[in-house]
């Protein structure tokens, strides 16, 4: 099966899941490295985009339907993996990702350099703060709301320690001579 998949330009689920996790972690470099590996292995970019759309569709179904197993075709084990992956995203981000991937899929069909369209889509998904469309703004607001709720509950474990350089205090210069 792997030989047939390789010949057809398909990829294994592990690459797909690694790519999705990299998007969830907003790790642009990792996304582009995985895409590069897949490109070197002759993975079909259009097929990759289609598979990502299918996965994000599954995330949307999991987030909106009581019995997603009726609408998602996969094994019970795969469904558990997909459910776990879907928990890494808000519903608004899933909608944003679907918009980005759908646009990329359409662009891929019209261009000679399909890889660039896939790279742009991955970068956009990793950096929604640079997007100004409604779905991107909703995704950003939903992520902030999720982080606030986690902070309030005391279980915010995804926060990264941010090191902000503090400027050295400069002495205040005045024209008034010091007291003697």
Short mmCIF file of C-alpha atoms in Angstrom, two decimals:
data_model
loop_
_atom_site.label_atom_id
_atom_site.label_comp_id
_atom_site.label_asym_id
_atom_site.label_seq_id
_atom_site.Cartn_x
_atom_site.Cartn_y
_atom_site.Cartn_z
CA UNK A 1 0.00 0.00 0.00
CA UNK A 2 2.82 2.45 0.84
CA UNK A 3 4.48 1.79 -2.53
CA UNK A 4 1.21 2.43 -4.35
CA UNK A 5 0.63 5.58 -2.29
CA UNK A 6 4.15 6.82 -3.01
CA UNK A 7 3.67 6.24 -6.73
CA UNK A 8 0.35 8.08 -6.66
CA UNK A 9 1.93 11.07 -4.88
CA UNK A 10 0.07 10.49 -1.64
CA UNK A 11 1.48 10.70 1.86
CA UNK A 12 1.10 8.78 5.07
CA UNK A 13 -1.18 10.02 7.83
CA UNK A 14 1.83 10.67 10.08
CA UNK A 15 2.99 13.49 7.78
CA UNK A 16 -0.50 14.91 7.64
CA UNK A 17 -0.88 14.81 11.42
CA UNK A 18 2.60 16.31 11.93
CA UNK A 19 1.66 19.13 9.58
CA UNK A 20 -1.59 19.77 11.45
CA UNK A 21 0.22 19.79 14.81
CA UNK A 22 2.76 22.27 13.42
CA UNK A 23 -0.11 24.53 12.33
CA UNK A 24 -1.67 24.23 15.81
CA UNK A 25 1.66 25.22 17.34
CA UNK A 26 2.04 28.04 14.81
CA UNK A 27 5.40 26.55 13.84
CA UNK A 28 5.83 27.95 10.36
CA UNK A 29 9.34 26.56 9.95
CA UNK A 30 8.21 23.04 10.77
CA UNK A 31 5.27 23.32 8.36
CA UNK A 32 7.56 24.42 5.55
CA UNK A 33 10.11 21.69 6.37
CA UNK A 34 7.41 19.01 6.27
CA UNK A 35 6.11 20.42 3.00
CA UNK A 36 9.66 20.39 1.64
CA UNK A 37 10.08 16.73 2.62
CA UNK A 38 6.80 15.87 0.93
CA UNK A 39 7.75 17.87 -2.16
CA UNK A 40 11.09 16.03 -2.40
CA UNK A 41 9.19 12.74 -2.07
CA UNK A 42 7.02 13.82 -5.04
CA UNK A 43 3.87 14.23 -2.97
CA UNK A 44 1.08 15.75 -5.03
CA UNK A 45 0.45 19.24 -3.61
CA UNK A 46 -3.14 19.31 -4.81
CA UNK A 47 -3.78 16.00 -3.04
CA UNK A 48 -2.09 17.31 0.13
CA UNK A 49 -4.36 20.36 0.13
CA UNK A 50 -7.38 18.11 -0.42
CA UNK A 51 -6.37 15.88 2.50
CA UNK A 52 -5.90 18.90 4.76
CA UNK A 53 -9.36 20.14 3.76
CA UNK A 54 -10.78 16.70 4.60
CA UNK A 55 -9.10 16.75 8.03
CA UNK A 56 -10.31 20.26 8.88
CA UNK A 57 -13.79 19.25 7.67
CA UNK A 58 -13.63 16.38 10.15
CA UNK A 59 -12.60 18.82 12.89
CA UNK A 60 -15.60 21.00 12.06
CA UNK A 61 -17.95 18.02 12.19
CA UNK A 62 -16.49 16.88 15.52
CA UNK A 63 -17.01 20.36 16.94
CA UNK A 64 -20.57 20.79 15.69
CA UNK A 65 -22.25 17.34 15.61
CA UNK A 66 -23.17 15.07 18.51
CA UNK A 67 -22.28 11.83 16.73
CA UNK A 68 -19.48 12.68 14.31
CA UNK A 69 -18.72 9.01 13.68
CA UNK A 70 -21.82 8.93 11.46
CA UNK A 71 -20.33 11.55 9.14
CA UNK A 72 -16.61 10.80 9.25
CA UNK A 73 -15.41 7.70 7.47
CA UNK A 74 -12.47 6.22 9.39
CA UNK A 75 -11.59 3.58 11.92
CA UNK A 76 -12.43 4.06 15.60
CA UNK A 77 -8.71 4.53 16.32
CA UNK A 78 -8.37 7.18 13.61
CA UNK A 79 -11.47 8.95 14.94
CA UNK A 80 -9.85 9.23 18.38
CA UNK A 81 -6.74 10.74 16.79
CA UNK A 82 -8.84 13.19 14.76
CA UNK A 83 -10.80 14.16 17.88
CA UNK A 84 -7.58 14.81 19.78
CA UNK A 85 -6.23 16.92 16.91
CA UNK A 86 -9.49 18.86 16.65
CA UNK A 87 -9.13 19.89 20.31
CA UNK A 88 -6.03 21.86 19.31
CA UNK A 89 -8.20 24.33 17.37
CA UNK A 90 -11.20 26.54 17.98
CA UNK A 91 -14.20 26.23 15.68
CA UNK A 92 -13.46 29.69 14.32
CA UNK A 93 -9.90 28.71 13.45
CA UNK A 94 -11.18 25.58 11.70
CA UNK A 95 -13.46 27.79 9.57
CA UNK A 96 -10.54 30.12 8.84
CA UNK A 97 -8.31 27.18 7.88
CA UNK A 98 -10.98 25.78 5.58
CA UNK A 99 -11.25 29.16 3.84
CA UNK A 100 -7.47 29.37 3.43
CA UNK A 101 -7.18 25.78 2.18
CA UNK A 102 -10.11 26.11 -0.21
CA UNK A 103 -8.56 29.25 -1.72
CA UNK A 104 -5.20 27.50 -1.97
CA UNK A 105 -6.80 24.47 -3.61
CA UNK A 106 -8.37 26.67 -6.27
CA UNK A 107 -5.10 28.55 -6.84
CA UNK A 108 -3.10 25.31 -7.05
CA UNK A 109 -5.23 24.20 -10.00
CA UNK A 110 -4.37 27.40 -11.89
CA UNK A 111 -0.64 27.75 -11.29
CA UNK A 112 2.54 26.08 -12.43
CA UNK A 113 4.23 26.34 -9.03
CA UNK A 114 1.84 24.54 -6.73
CA UNK A 115 4.34 24.43 -3.89
CA UNK A 116 4.23 28.22 -3.44
CA UNK A 117 0.45 28.17 -3.04
CA UNK A 118 0.73 25.44 -0.39
CA UNK A 119 3.47 27.38 1.41
CA UNK A 120 1.36 30.54 1.41
CA UNK A 121 -1.60 28.62 2.84
CA UNK A 122 0.49 27.09 5.63
CA UNK A 123 2.06 30.45 6.49
CA UNK A 124 -1.37 32.10 6.59
CA UNK A 125 -2.70 29.36 8.89
CA UNK A 126 0.33 29.66 11.20
CA UNK A 127 0.06 33.44 11.30
CA UNK A 128 -3.61 34.43 11.30
CA UNK A 129 -2.70 37.66 13.08
CA UNK A 130 -1.58 38.98 9.70
CA UNK A 131 -4.99 38.34 8.16
CA UNK A 132 -7.78 40.89 8.19
CA UNK A 133 -10.72 38.92 6.84
CA UNK A 134 -13.64 38.12 9.12
CA UNK A 135 -12.80 34.42 9.53
CA UNK A 136 -9.24 35.27 10.61
CA UNK A 137 -10.44 37.90 13.06
CA UNK A 138 -13.00 35.45 14.49
CA UNK A 139 -10.28 32.81 14.84
CA UNK A 140 -8.04 35.23 16.70
CA UNK A 141 -10.84 36.35 19.03
CA UNK A 142 -11.84 32.73 19.73
CA UNK A 143 -8.21 31.84 20.55
CA UNK A 144 -7.97 34.78 22.96
CA UNK A 145 -11.25 33.78 24.61
CA UNK A 146 -9.97 30.21 25.00
CA UNK A 147 -6.72 31.43 26.56
CA UNK A 148 -8.59 33.76 28.95
CA UNK A 149 -10.86 30.90 30.05
CA UNK A 150 -7.82 28.70 30.65
CA UNK A 151 -6.10 31.46 32.62
CA UNK A 152 -9.21 31.95 34.76
CA UNK A 153 -9.40 28.24 35.46
CA UNK A 154 -5.72 28.15 36.39
CA UNK A 155 -4.94 25.45 33.83
CA UNK A 156 -3.23 27.49 31.13
CA UNK A 157 -0.32 25.24 30.15
CA UNK A 158 0.14 26.35 26.58
CA UNK A 159 1.50 29.77 27.48
CA UNK A 160 5.05 30.37 26.46
CA UNK A 161 7.37 32.40 28.61
CA UNK A 162 8.01 35.63 26.82
CA UNK A 163 11.28 37.37 27.43
CA UNK A 164 10.89 41.09 26.98
CA UNK A 165 14.11 43.08 27.12
CA UNK A 166 13.92 45.80 29.75
CA UNK A 167 15.85 48.93 28.85
CA UNK A 168 18.43 50.14 31.33
CA UNK A 169 17.28 53.04 33.40
CA UNK A 170 18.88 56.24 32.20
CA UNK A 171 19.60 58.94 34.75
CA UNK A 172 17.20 61.81 34.45
CA UNK A 173 18.97 64.91 33.14
CA UNK A 174 17.84 68.23 34.42
CA UNK A 175 19.21 71.75 34.38
CA UNK A 176 18.81 71.97 38.14
CA UNK A 177 22.10 71.53 40.00
CA UNK A 178 22.11 68.72 42.58
CA UNK A 179 21.63 69.59 46.27
CA UNK A 180 24.84 69.94 48.15
#
